[in-house]
PDB file of C-alpha atoms in Angstrom:
ATOM      1  CA  UNK A   1      24.051  14.158 -15.945  1.00 68.00           C
ATOM      2  CA  UNK A   2      20.455  14.124 -14.708  1.00 80.00           C
ATOM      3  CA  UNK A   3      17.814  14.928 -17.338  1.00 91.00           C
ATOM      4  CA  UNK A   4      15.810  16.747 -14.672  1.00 96.00           C
ATOM      5  CA  UNK A   5      15.718  20.521 -14.541  1.00 97.00           C
ATOM      6  CA  UNK A   6      17.327  22.104 -11.431  1.00 96.00           C
ATOM      7  CA  UNK A   7      15.533  22.232  -8.099  1.00 96.00           C
ATOM      8  CA  UNK A   8      13.112  25.127  -7.798  1.00 97.00           C
ATOM      9  CA  UNK A   9      10.876  26.491  -5.076  1.00 97.00           C
ATOM     10  CA  UNK A  10       7.272  27.659  -5.516  1.00 98.00           C
ATOM     11  CA  UNK A  11       6.775  31.355  -6.187  1.00 98.00           C
ATOM     12  CA  UNK A  12       3.270  31.038  -4.740  1.00 98.00           C
ATOM     13  CA  UNK A  13       1.200  28.544  -2.773  1.00 98.00           C
ATOM     14  CA  UNK A  14      -2.041  28.356  -0.829  1.00 98.00           C
ATOM     15  CA  UNK A  15      -5.100  26.414   0.256  1.00 98.00           C
ATOM     16  CA  UNK A  16      -8.111  26.354  -2.032  1.00 98.00           C
ATOM     17  CA  UNK A  17     -11.424  26.175  -0.176  1.00 98.00           C
ATOM     18  CA  UNK A  18     -13.660  23.803  -2.130  1.00 97.00           C
ATOM     19  CA  UNK A  19     -16.746  24.906  -0.205  1.00 96.00           C
ATOM     20  CA  UNK A  20     -17.538  21.465   1.208  1.00 95.00           C
ATOM     21  CA  UNK A  21     -15.130  21.345   4.142  1.00 96.00           C
ATOM     22  CA  UNK A  22     -12.000  20.472   2.151  1.00 98.00           C
ATOM     23  CA  UNK A  23      -8.921  22.654   1.743  1.00 98.00           C
ATOM     24  CA  UNK A  24      -6.696  21.752  -1.214  1.00 98.00           C
ATOM     25  CA  UNK A  25      -3.007  22.605  -1.016  1.00 98.00           C
ATOM     26  CA  UNK A  26      -1.567  23.996  -4.260  1.00 98.00           C
ATOM     27  CA  UNK A  27       1.705  25.514  -5.353  1.00 98.00           C
ATOM     28  CA  UNK A  28       2.914  27.317  -8.471  1.00 98.00           C
ATOM     29  CA  UNK A  29       6.487  27.116  -9.769  1.00 98.00           C
ATOM     30  CA  UNK A  30       8.506  28.268 -12.752  1.00 98.00           C
ATOM     31  CA  UNK A  31       7.534  31.206 -14.945  1.00 98.00           C
ATOM     32  CA  UNK A  32       4.285  32.959 -13.904  1.00 97.00           C
ATOM     33  CA  UNK A  33       3.825  33.979 -17.550  1.00 96.00           C
ATOM     34  CA  UNK A  34       4.759  30.550 -18.929  1.00 97.00           C
ATOM     35  CA  UNK A  35       2.686  27.824 -20.534  1.00 97.00           C
ATOM     36  CA  UNK A  36       0.394  26.347 -17.840  1.00 98.00           C
ATOM     37  CA  UNK A  37       1.011  22.743 -16.803  1.00 98.00           C
ATOM     38  CA  UNK A  38      -0.800  20.774 -14.107  1.00 98.00           C
ATOM     39  CA  UNK A  39       0.786  17.861 -12.224  1.00 98.00           C
ATOM     40  CA  UNK A  40      -1.506  15.018 -11.112  1.00 98.00           C
ATOM     41  CA  UNK A  41       0.167  12.774  -8.569  1.00 97.00           C
ATOM     42  CA  UNK A  42      -0.308   9.052  -8.156  1.00 95.00           C
ATOM     43  CA  UNK A  43      -1.657   6.828  -5.439  1.00 94.00           C
ATOM     44  CA  UNK A  44      -4.392   7.866  -5.151  1.00 97.00           C
ATOM     45  CA  UNK A  45      -3.300   9.575  -1.965  1.00 96.00           C
ATOM     46  CA  UNK A  46       0.466   9.831  -2.516  1.00 96.00           C
ATOM     47  CA  UNK A  47       0.611  13.633  -2.546  1.00 96.00           C
ATOM     48  CA  UNK A  48       2.706  15.770  -4.866  1.00 95.00           C
ATOM     49  CA  UNK A  49       6.506  15.659  -4.776  1.00 94.00           C
ATOM     50  CA  UNK A  50       9.266  18.188  -5.306  1.00 95.00           C
ATOM     51  CA  UNK A  51      10.741  16.040  -8.096  1.00 95.00           C
ATOM     52  CA  UNK A  52       7.648  16.584 -10.257  1.00 97.00           C
ATOM     53  CA  UNK A  53       8.501  20.295 -10.480  1.00 97.00           C
ATOM     54  CA  UNK A  54      11.701  19.339 -12.286  1.00 97.00           C
ATOM     55  CA  UNK A  55      10.074  17.613 -15.267  1.00 98.00           C
ATOM     56  CA  UNK A  56       9.372  21.041 -16.806  1.00 98.00           C
ATOM     57  CA  UNK A  57      11.558  23.838 -18.132  1.00 97.00           C
ATOM     58  CA  UNK A  58      11.002  26.482 -15.414  1.00 98.00           C
ATOM     59  CA  UNK A  59      11.657  29.319 -17.870  1.00 97.00           C
ATOM     60  CA  UNK A  60       8.918  28.114 -20.204  1.00 97.00           C
ATOM     61  CA  UNK A  61       6.275  26.583 -17.947  1.00 98.00           C
ATOM     62  CA  UNK A  62       3.982  27.799 -15.213  1.00 98.00           C
ATOM     63  CA  UNK A  63       3.874  24.560 -13.190  1.00 98.00           C
ATOM     64  CA  UNK A  64       0.927  24.025 -10.861  1.00 98.00           C
ATOM     65  CA  UNK A  65       0.909  21.118  -8.418  1.00 98.00           C
ATOM     66  CA  UNK A  66      -1.654  20.153  -5.799  1.00 98.00           C
ATOM     67  CA  UNK A  67      -2.266  17.530  -3.136  1.00 98.00           C
ATOM     68  CA  UNK A  68      -5.492  15.725  -3.961  1.00 98.00           C
ATOM     69  CA  UNK A  69      -8.216  15.610  -1.328  1.00 98.00           C
ATOM     70  CA  UNK A  70      -7.278  14.380   2.157  1.00 98.00           C
ATOM     71  CA  UNK A  71      -3.585  13.760   1.421  1.00 97.00           C
ATOM     72  CA  UNK A  72      -0.296  15.636   1.601  1.00 97.00           C
ATOM     73  CA  UNK A  73      -0.870  19.142   2.916  1.00 98.00           C
ATOM     74  CA  UNK A  74      -4.558  19.188   2.021  1.00 98.00           C
ATOM     75  CA  UNK A  75      -7.045  19.142   4.898  1.00 98.00           C
ATOM     76  CA  UNK A  76      -8.522  17.230   6.574  1.00 98.00           C
ATOM     77  CA  UNK A  77      -5.999  14.379   6.373  1.00 98.00           C
ATOM     78  CA  UNK A  78      -7.158  10.817   5.781  1.00 97.00           C
ATOM     79  CA  UNK A  79      -4.741   9.787   8.550  1.00 96.00           C
ATOM     80  CA  UNK A  80      -7.367  11.163  10.927  1.00 96.00           C
ATOM     81  CA  UNK A  81     -10.030   8.447  11.322  1.00 94.00           C
ATOM     82  CA  UNK A  82     -12.628  11.179  11.722  1.00 94.00           C
ATOM     83  CA  UNK A  83     -11.896  12.560   8.250  1.00 95.00           C
ATOM     84  CA  UNK A  84     -14.945  11.880   6.090  1.00 93.00           C
ATOM     85  CA  UNK A  85     -13.901  10.482   2.710  1.00 97.00           C
ATOM     86  CA  UNK A  86     -17.417  10.422   1.267  1.00 96.00           C
ATOM     87  CA  UNK A  87     -16.640  13.695  -0.514  1.00 97.00           C
ATOM     88  CA  UNK A  88     -13.438  12.295  -2.012  1.00 98.00           C
ATOM     89  CA  UNK A  89     -14.224  10.684  -5.375  1.00 98.00           C
ATOM     90  CA  UNK A  90     -12.810  10.892  -8.885  1.00 98.00           C
ATOM     91  CA  UNK A  91     -15.495  13.407  -9.783  1.00 98.00           C
ATOM     92  CA  UNK A  92     -14.778  15.579  -6.760  1.00 98.00           C
ATOM     93  CA  UNK A  93     -11.139  15.680  -7.927  1.00 98.00           C
ATOM     94  CA  UNK A  94     -12.198  16.585 -11.474  1.00 98.00           C
ATOM     95  CA  UNK A  95     -14.248  19.450 -10.003  1.00 98.00           C
ATOM     96  CA  UNK A  96     -11.264  20.514  -7.859  1.00 98.00           C
ATOM     97  CA  UNK A  97      -9.088  20.715 -10.978  1.00 98.00           C
ATOM     98  CA  UNK A  98     -11.648  22.959 -12.638  1.00 98.00           C
ATOM     99  CA  UNK A  99     -11.796  25.155  -9.546  1.00 98.00           C
ATOM    100  CA  UNK A 100      -7.999  25.399  -9.545  1.00 98.00           C
ATOM    101  CA  UNK A 101      -8.020  26.280 -13.247  1.00 98.00           C
ATOM    102  CA  UNK A 102     -10.509  29.067 -12.666  1.00 98.00           C
ATOM    103  CA  UNK A 103      -8.657  30.325  -9.598  1.00 98.00           C
ATOM    104  CA  UNK A 104      -5.379  30.526 -11.533  1.00 98.00           C
ATOM    105  CA  UNK A 105      -7.087  32.048 -14.600  1.00 97.00           C
ATOM    106  CA  UNK A 106      -5.866  29.325 -16.919  1.00 98.00           C
ATOM    107  CA  UNK A 107      -7.636  28.881 -20.249  1.00 97.00           C
ATOM    108  CA  UNK A 108      -6.129  25.466 -21.041  1.00 97.00           C
ATOM    109  CA  UNK A 109      -3.158  23.533 -19.748  1.00 98.00           C
ATOM    110  CA  UNK A 110      -0.881  20.589 -20.298  1.00 98.00           C
ATOM    111  CA  UNK A 111      -1.671  17.678 -17.985  1.00 98.00           C
ATOM    112  CA  UNK A 112       1.051  15.448 -16.586  1.00 98.00           C
ATOM    113  CA  UNK A 113       0.141  12.407 -14.513  1.00 98.00           C
ATOM    114  CA  UNK A 114       1.741   9.146 -13.526  1.00 96.00           C
ATOM    115  CA  UNK A 115       0.061   5.930 -12.368  1.00 97.00           C
ATOM    116  CA  UNK A 116      -3.266   6.927 -10.726  1.00 98.00           C
ATOM    117  CA  UNK A 117      -2.521  10.431 -12.005  1.00 98.00           C
ATOM    118  CA  UNK A 118      -2.933   9.111 -15.550  1.00 98.00           C
ATOM    119  CA  UNK A 119      -6.451   7.888 -14.708  1.00 98.00           C
ATOM    120  CA  UNK A 120      -7.320  11.288 -13.255  1.00 98.00           C
ATOM    121  CA  UNK A 121      -5.827  13.086 -16.274  1.00 98.00           C
ATOM    122  CA  UNK A 122      -7.996  11.021 -18.620  1.00 98.00           C
ATOM    123  CA  UNK A 123     -11.137  11.518 -16.515  1.00 98.00           C
ATOM    124  CA  UNK A 124     -10.609  15.292 -16.481  1.00 98.00           C
ATOM    125  CA  UNK A 125      -9.687  15.518 -20.172  1.00 98.00           C
ATOM    126  CA  UNK A 126     -12.705  13.483 -21.258  1.00 98.00           C
ATOM    127  CA  UNK A 127     -14.952  15.728 -19.149  1.00 98.00           C
ATOM    128  CA  UNK A 128     -13.335  19.061 -20.114  1.00 98.00           C
ATOM    129  CA  UNK A 129     -11.475  18.459 -23.412  1.00 98.00           C
ATOM    130  CA  UNK A 130     -11.622  22.140 -24.315  1.00 98.00           C
ATOM    131  CA  UNK A 131      -9.452  22.909 -21.274  1.00 98.00           C
ATOM    132  CA  UNK A 132      -6.638  20.504 -22.190  1.00 98.00           C
ATOM    133  CA  UNK A 133      -3.813  21.579 -24.507  1.00 98.00           C
ATOM    134  CA  UNK A 134      -1.788  18.356 -24.308  1.00 98.00           C
ATOM    135  CA  UNK A 135      -1.334  15.284 -22.106  1.00 98.00           C
ATOM    136  CA  UNK A 136       1.770  13.431 -20.922  1.00 98.00           C
ATOM    137  CA  UNK A 137       1.099  10.321 -18.839  1.00 98.00           C
ATOM    138  CA  UNK A 138       3.423   7.627 -17.511  1.00 98.00           C
ATOM    139  CA  UNK A 139       2.680   4.225 -15.994  1.00 97.00           C
ATOM    140  CA  UNK A 140      -0.680   4.332 -17.741  1.00 98.00           C
ATOM    141  CA  UNK A 141      -3.709   3.125 -15.789  1.00 97.00           C
ATOM    142  CA  UNK A 142      -7.439   3.477 -16.404  1.00 98.00           C
ATOM    143  CA  UNK A 143      -8.469   1.881 -13.063  1.00 98.00           C
ATOM    144  CA  UNK A 144     -10.627  -0.776 -14.679  1.00 97.00           C
ATOM    145  CA  UNK A 145     -11.783  -3.604 -12.463  1.00 96.00           C
ATOM    146  CA  UNK A 146      -9.331  -5.918 -14.231  1.00 97.00           C
ATOM    147  CA  UNK A 147      -6.454  -3.567 -13.335  1.00 97.00           C
ATOM    148  CA  UNK A 148      -7.462  -3.469  -9.664  1.00 97.00           C
ATOM    149  CA  UNK A 149      -7.869  -7.243  -9.589  1.00 96.00           C
ATOM    150  CA  UNK A 150      -4.426  -7.655 -11.141  1.00 97.00           C
ATOM    151  CA  UNK A 151      -2.813  -5.575  -8.389  1.00 96.00           C
ATOM    152  CA  UNK A 152      -4.494  -7.391  -5.504  1.00 95.00           C
ATOM    153  CA  UNK A 153      -4.968 -10.893  -6.859  1.00 94.00           C
ATOM    154  CA  UNK A 154      -3.437 -11.412 -10.293  1.00 95.00           C
ATOM    155  CA  UNK A 155       0.138 -10.684  -9.222  1.00 95.00           C
ATOM    156  CA  UNK A 156       0.015 -13.293  -6.440  1.00 95.00           C
ATOM    157  CA  UNK A 157       1.807 -16.067  -8.414  1.00 96.00           C
ATOM    158  CA  UNK A 158       4.724 -13.705  -9.038  1.00 94.00           C
ATOM    159  CA  UNK A 159       5.241 -13.055  -5.321  1.00 94.00           C
ATOM    160  CA  UNK A 160       3.947 -16.124  -3.442  1.00 95.00           C
ATOM    161  CA  UNK A 161       5.768 -15.410  -0.157  1.00 95.00           C
ATOM    162  CA  UNK A 162       4.681 -11.782  -0.036  1.00 94.00           C
ATOM    163  CA  UNK A 163       1.147 -12.717  -1.072  1.00 95.00           C
ATOM    164  CA  UNK A 164       0.972 -15.280   1.740  1.00 96.00           C
ATOM    165  CA  UNK A 165       1.940 -12.602   4.268  1.00 95.00           C
ATOM    166  CA  UNK A 166      -0.557 -10.150   2.752  1.00 96.00           C
ATOM    167  CA  UNK A 167      -3.302 -12.760   3.020  1.00 94.00           C
ATOM    168  CA  UNK A 168      -2.371 -13.987   6.487  1.00 94.00           C
ATOM    169  CA  UNK A 169      -2.419 -10.444   7.874  1.00 95.00           C
ATOM    170  CA  UNK A 170      -6.206 -10.415   7.544  1.00 94.00           C
ATOM    171  CA  UNK A 171      -7.952 -11.702  10.699  1.00 91.00           C
ATOM    172  CA  UNK A 172      -9.645 -15.079  10.421  1.00 81.00           C
ATOM    173  CA  UNK A 173     -13.217 -14.866   9.172  1.00 77.00           C
ATOM    174  CA  UNK A 174     -12.910 -11.344   7.727  1.00 78.00           C
ATOM    175  CA  UNK A 175     -12.073 -12.412   4.174  1.00 76.00           C
ATOM    176  CA  UNK A 176     -15.024 -13.777   2.221  1.00 69.00           C
ATOM    177  CA  UNK A 177     -14.922 -16.606  -0.284  1.00 64.00           C
ATOM    178  CA  UNK A 178     -14.279 -14.092  -3.051  1.00 67.00           C
ATOM    179  CA  UNK A 179     -10.992 -13.110  -1.350  1.00 74.00           C
ATOM    180  CA  UNK A 180     -11.612  -9.432  -1.976  1.00 91.00           C
ATOM    181  CA  UNK A 181      -8.400  -8.108  -0.467  1.00 95.00           C
ATOM    182  CA  UNK A 182      -9.249  -4.479  -1.152  1.00 96.00           C
ATOM    183  CA  UNK A 183     -12.545  -4.704   0.739  1.00 95.00           C
ATOM    184  CA  UNK A 184     -10.917  -6.527   3.655  1.00 95.00           C
ATOM    185  CA  UNK A 185      -8.118  -3.982   4.019  1.00 96.00           C
ATOM    186  CA  UNK A 186     -10.594  -1.140   3.595  1.00 97.00           C
ATOM    187  CA  UNK A 187     -12.432  -2.417   6.682  1.00 95.00           C
ATOM    188  CA  UNK A 188      -9.177  -2.794   8.647  1.00 97.00           C
ATOM    189  CA  UNK A 189      -8.028   0.709   7.702  1.00 97.00           C
ATOM    190  CA  UNK A 190     -11.289   2.126   9.048  1.00 97.00           C
ATOM    191  CA  UNK A 191     -11.243   0.069  12.249  1.00 96.00           C
ATOM    192  CA  UNK A 192     -11.760   2.024  15.495  1.00 96.00           C
ATOM    193  CA  UNK A 193      -8.511   0.605  16.932  1.00 97.00           C
ATOM    194  CA  UNK A 194      -5.442   2.740  16.009  1.00 97.00           C
ATOM    195  CA  UNK A 195      -3.064  -0.245  16.204  1.00 97.00           C
ATOM    196  CA  UNK A 196      -5.245  -2.222  13.793  1.00 97.00           C
ATOM    197  CA  UNK A 197      -5.298   0.655  11.329  1.00 97.00           C
ATOM    198  CA  UNK A 198      -1.541   1.169  11.420  1.00 97.00           C
ATOM    199  CA  UNK A 199      -0.761  -2.533  11.051  1.00 97.00           C
ATOM    200  CA  UNK A 200      -3.105  -2.721   8.052  1.00 97.00           C
ATOM    201  CA  UNK A 201      -1.398   0.295   6.455  1.00 97.00           C
ATOM    202  CA  UNK A 202       2.009  -1.301   6.896  1.00 96.00           C
ATOM    203  CA  UNK A 203       0.857  -4.686   5.612  1.00 96.00           C
ATOM    204  CA  UNK A 204      -0.744  -2.994   2.599  1.00 96.00           C
ATOM    205  CA  UNK A 205       2.495  -1.220   1.724  1.00 95.00           C
ATOM    206  CA  UNK A 206       4.575  -4.367   2.299  1.00 93.00           C
ATOM    207  CA  UNK A 207       2.588  -5.982  -0.518  1.00 95.00           C
ATOM    208  CA  UNK A 208       3.127  -2.971  -2.772  1.00 91.00           C
ATOM    209  CA  UNK A 209       6.835  -3.076  -1.958  1.00 89.00           C
ATOM    210  CA  UNK A 210       7.178  -6.543  -3.504  1.00 87.00           C
ATOM    211  CA  UNK A 211       6.900  -5.309  -7.078  1.00 82.00           C
ATOM    212  CA  UNK A 212       8.926  -2.154  -6.399  1.00 74.00           C
ATOM    213  CA  UNK A 213      11.877  -3.985  -4.828  1.00 65.00           C
ATOM    214  CA  UNK A 214      11.931  -6.542  -7.634  1.00 62.00           C
ATOM    215  CA  UNK A 215      13.244  -3.926 -10.060  1.00 62.00           C
ATOM    216  CA  UNK A 216      14.875  -1.498  -7.619  1.00 62.00           C
ATOM    217  CA  UNK A 217      16.145  -2.879  -4.283  1.00 56.00           C
ATOM    218  CA  UNK A 218      16.606   0.691  -3.003  1.00 62.00           C
ATOM    219  CA  UNK A 219      13.384   1.936  -4.518  1.00 65.00           C
ATOM    220  CA  UNK A 220      11.008   2.438  -1.593  1.00 66.00           C
ATOM    221  CA  UNK A 221       9.999   6.091  -1.259  1.00 73.00           C
ATOM    222  CA  UNK A 222      11.409   7.830   1.816  1.00 76.00           C
ATOM    223  CA  UNK A 223       7.905   8.968   2.719  1.00 78.00           C
ATOM    224  CA  UNK A 224       6.994   5.358   3.477  1.00 74.00           C
ATOM    225  CA  UNK A 225       8.876   5.670   6.776  1.00 82.00           C
ATOM    226  CA  UNK A 226       6.141   8.012   8.068  1.00 90.00           C
ATOM    227  CA  UNK A 227       3.220   6.128   9.699  1.00 94.00           C
ATOM    228  CA  UNK A 228       0.815   9.015   9.025  1.00 95.00           C
ATOM    229  CA  UNK A 229       1.726   8.893   5.349  1.00 94.00           C
ATOM    230  CA  UNK A 230       1.108   5.128   5.201  1.00 96.00           C
ATOM    231  CA  UNK A 231      -2.285   5.539   6.878  1.00 97.00           C
ATOM    232  CA  UNK A 232      -3.294   8.376   4.580  1.00 97.00           C
ATOM    233  CA  UNK A 233      -2.255   6.657   1.387  1.00 97.00           C
ATOM    234  CA  UNK A 234      -3.620   3.182   2.192  1.00 97.00           C
ATOM    235  CA  UNK A 235      -6.936   4.521   3.421  1.00 98.00           C
ATOM    236  CA  UNK A 236      -7.447   6.620   0.271  1.00 98.00           C
ATOM    237  CA  UNK A 237      -6.320   3.855  -2.109  1.00 98.00           C
ATOM    238  CA  UNK A 238      -8.704   1.304  -0.636  1.00 98.00           C
ATOM    239  CA  UNK A 239     -11.493   3.907  -0.554  1.00 98.00           C
ATOM    240  CA  UNK A 240     -11.042   4.455  -4.290  1.00 98.00           C
ATOM    241  CA  UNK A 241     -10.498   0.877  -5.344  1.00 98.00           C
ATOM    242  CA  UNK A 242     -13.333  -0.642  -3.323  1.00 97.00           C
ATOM    243  CA  UNK A 243     -15.592   1.784  -5.196  1.00 97.00           C
ATOM    244  CA  UNK A 244     -14.053   1.188  -8.625  1.00 97.00           C
ATOM    245  CA  UNK A 245     -12.971   4.847  -8.604  1.00 98.00           C
ATOM    246  CA  UNK A 246     -16.619   5.744  -9.319  1.00 98.00           C
ATOM    247  CA  UNK A 247     -16.001   4.936 -12.985  1.00 98.00           C
ATOM    248  CA  UNK A 248     -18.159   2.745 -15.168  1.00 97.00           C
ATOM    249  CA  UNK A 249     -15.872  -0.195 -15.868  1.00 96.00           C
ATOM    250  CA  UNK A 250     -13.751   0.558 -18.933  1.00 96.00           C
ATOM    251  CA  UNK A 251     -15.329   3.996 -19.377  1.00 97.00           C
ATOM    252  CA  UNK A 252     -12.094   5.889 -19.959  1.00 98.00           C
ATOM    253  CA  UNK A 253     -11.211   3.653 -22.904  1.00 98.00           C
ATOM    254  CA  UNK A 254     -14.773   3.648 -24.233  1.00 97.00           C
ATOM    255  CA  UNK A 255     -14.853   7.456 -24.141  1.00 98.00           C
ATOM    256  CA  UNK A 256     -11.378   8.019 -25.600  1.00 98.00           C
ATOM    257  CA  UNK A 257     -12.950   9.625 -28.690  1.00 97.00           C
ATOM    258  CA  UNK A 258     -13.551  12.668 -26.488  1.00 97.00           C
ATOM    259  CA  UNK A 259      -9.774  13.200 -26.556  1.00 98.00           C
ATOM    260  CA  UNK A 260      -9.859  13.790 -30.300  1.00 96.00           C
ATOM    261  CA  UNK A 261      -7.678  16.749 -31.212  1.00 95.00           C
ATOM    262  CA  UNK A 262      -5.636  16.643 -27.990  1.00 98.00           C
ATOM    263  CA  UNK A 263      -2.015  15.565 -28.579  1.00 98.00           C
ATOM    264  CA  UNK A 264      -0.622  13.111 -26.043  1.00 98.00           C
ATOM    265  CA  UNK A 265       2.422  11.066 -25.143  1.00 98.00           C
ATOM    266  CA  UNK A 266       2.000   7.751 -23.315  1.00 98.00           C
ATOM    267  CA  UNK A 267       5.147   6.544 -21.556  1.00 98.00           C
ATOM    268  CA  UNK A 268       5.214   2.939 -20.433  1.00 97.00           C
ATOM    269  CA  UNK A 269       7.963   0.803 -18.925  1.00 96.00           C
ATOM    270  CA  UNK A 270       8.349  -2.568 -20.635  1.00 95.00           C
ATOM    271  CA  UNK A 271       8.786  -4.214 -17.230  1.00 93.00           C
ATOM    272  CA  UNK A 272       5.969  -2.379 -15.456  1.00 94.00           C
ATOM    273  CA  UNK A 273       4.385  -5.119 -13.358  1.00 93.00           C
ATOM    274  CA  UNK A 274       1.991  -2.819 -11.513  1.00 94.00           C
ATOM    275  CA  UNK A 275       0.499  -1.345 -14.694  1.00 95.00           C
ATOM    276  CA  UNK A 276       1.079  -3.847 -17.507  1.00 95.00           C
ATOM    277  CA  UNK A 277       1.622  -2.457 -20.987  1.00 97.00           C
ATOM    278  CA  UNK A 278      -1.752  -3.607 -22.323  1.00 97.00           C
ATOM    279  CA  UNK A 279      -3.654  -0.599 -20.918  1.00 97.00           C
ATOM    280  CA  UNK A 280      -1.324   1.910 -22.579  1.00 98.00           C
ATOM    281  CA  UNK A 281      -1.465  -0.056 -25.836  1.00 98.00           C
ATOM    282  CA  UNK A 282      -5.270  -0.148 -25.826  1.00 98.00           C
ATOM    283  CA  UNK A 283      -5.453   3.556 -25.035  1.00 98.00           C
ATOM    284  CA  UNK A 284      -3.060   4.409 -27.872  1.00 98.00           C
ATOM    285  CA  UNK A 285      -5.264   2.487 -30.302  1.00 97.00           C
ATOM    286  CA  UNK A 286      -8.371   4.320 -29.095  1.00 97.00           C
ATOM    287  CA  UNK A 287      -6.732   7.774 -29.142  1.00 97.00           C
ATOM    288  CA  UNK A 288      -5.163   8.452 -32.576  1.00 93.00           C
ATOM    289  CA  UNK A 289      -3.517  11.740 -31.532  1.00 95.00           C
ATOM    290  CA  UNK A 290      -1.455   9.959 -28.866  1.00 97.00           C
ATOM    291  CA  UNK A 291       1.982   8.446 -29.252  1.00 98.00           C
ATOM    292  CA  UNK A 292       2.986   5.397 -27.226  1.00 98.00           C
ATOM    293  CA  UNK A 293       6.639   5.240 -26.201  1.00 98.00           C
ATOM    294  CA  UNK A 294       7.778   1.998 -24.557  1.00 98.00           C
ATOM    295  CA  UNK A 295      10.772   2.469 -22.269  1.00 96.00           C
ATOM    296  CA  UNK A 296      12.756  -0.749 -22.674  1.00 95.00           C
ATOM    297  CA  UNK A 297      14.484  -0.981 -19.297  1.00 91.00           C
ATOM    298  CA  UNK A 298      11.904   0.778 -17.117  1.00 92.00           C
ATOM    299  CA  UNK A 299       9.200  -0.495 -14.765  1.00 90.00           C
ATOM    300  CA  UNK A 300       6.538   1.550 -12.949  1.00 92.00           C
ATOM    301  CA  UNK A 301       8.761   4.080 -11.215  1.00 88.00           C
ATOM    302  CA  UNK A 302       9.266   7.487 -12.785  1.00 91.00           C
ATOM    303  CA  UNK A 303      12.679   7.658 -11.061  1.00 88.00           C
ATOM    304  CA  UNK A 304      14.132   5.242 -13.614  1.00 91.00           C
ATOM    305  CA  UNK A 305      16.654   7.387 -15.558  1.00 93.00           C
ATOM    306  CA  UNK A 306      15.267   6.394 -18.958  1.00 95.00           C
ATOM    307  CA  UNK A 307      11.704   7.087 -17.846  1.00 96.00           C
ATOM    308  CA  UNK A 308      12.715  10.428 -16.330  1.00 96.00           C
ATOM    309  CA  UNK A 309      14.448  11.405 -19.562  1.00 97.00           C
ATOM    310  CA  UNK A 310      11.372  10.427 -21.579  1.00 97.00           C
ATOM    311  CA  UNK A 311       9.078  12.570 -19.387  1.00 98.00           C
ATOM    312  CA  UNK A 312      11.350  15.598 -19.725  1.00 98.00           C
ATOM    313  CA  UNK A 313      11.624  15.052 -23.496  1.00 97.00           C
ATOM    314  CA  UNK A 314       7.827  14.970 -23.747  1.00 97.00           C
ATOM    315  CA  UNK A 315       7.321  18.192 -21.785  1.00 98.00           C
ATOM    316  CA  UNK A 316      10.089  19.815 -23.845  1.00 97.00           C
ATOM    317  CA  UNK A 317       8.298  18.707 -27.004  1.00 96.00           C
ATOM    318  CA  UNK A 318       5.098  20.494 -25.986  1.00 96.00           C
ATOM    319  CA  UNK A 319       7.084  23.498 -24.738  1.00 90.00           C
ATOM    320  CA  UNK A 320       8.427  23.890 -28.255  1.00 76.00           C
ATOM    321  CA  UNK A 321       5.228  22.934 -30.040  1.00 68.00           C
ATOM    322  CA  UNK A 322       2.780  25.412 -31.506  1.00 48.00           C
ATOM    323  CA  UNK A 323      -0.087  23.002 -30.877  1.00 41.00           C
ATOM    324  CA  UNK A 324      -2.702  24.393 -28.510  1.00 38.00           C
TER     325      UNK A 324
END
């Protein structure tokens, strides 16, 4: 039996006007009078999913999801080469979360994020700790330079064939001596030629697929079949990573004391190649009110049954907790 709660549909949804030309898609599910919970999707640029609604007891939680700037149903879409991403930074997203909180008249809420969503959850919580009742994060990342370098250089010896293809897809002379793959693909994904952009998006995702297929041969998300989705996601990811997510390197760990008093659960797959366990372990040491749970047979995907069960158990724990 699946540990997920049954499928539900939003009872409300809309577009939040940020005032700077962006419209943020949001939806609310579950119990309108329930405990507020905010879902922060990964990527960056992946968009929210219907599965994320099912991590929460719909009778107990008021579940709010949103597509971060320029992805999913938010406008304008990063798939459009004319979409200006200069107003899409970590701190713009933190401000969007605050605007959503005010719009929905939430005093404080539980944050759930996976992968990039865990970075965003930490950035928001360290900026607005008084607005955070609890945190559940999976596939923990802090988007340090070392984590970005691991994804687009460090993993190369584990996947030599796929790395060779990833490297060879870059036109001759574009890659500098430093072999900064993120910067090279960022340029390709913003090239004026549509065919160049689409090929770069596909090549980017082929590299990401290497680590996913290692642990789950059927694990590629269905959304990856959509060229517009690939363009959106790859363009936003490279935009964030080439800029170090606008975070001082290591800042989220250095500032973990700001999380004092906020209870948290960190869920990490033992075999998570994309986000190795060390980041979650270091965060748990810096944040005494957090509990690190290592999922023995899981990797980075939240669709792993043991990981899914652990997420639901964590949200159930805070549903039943009196901690605020």
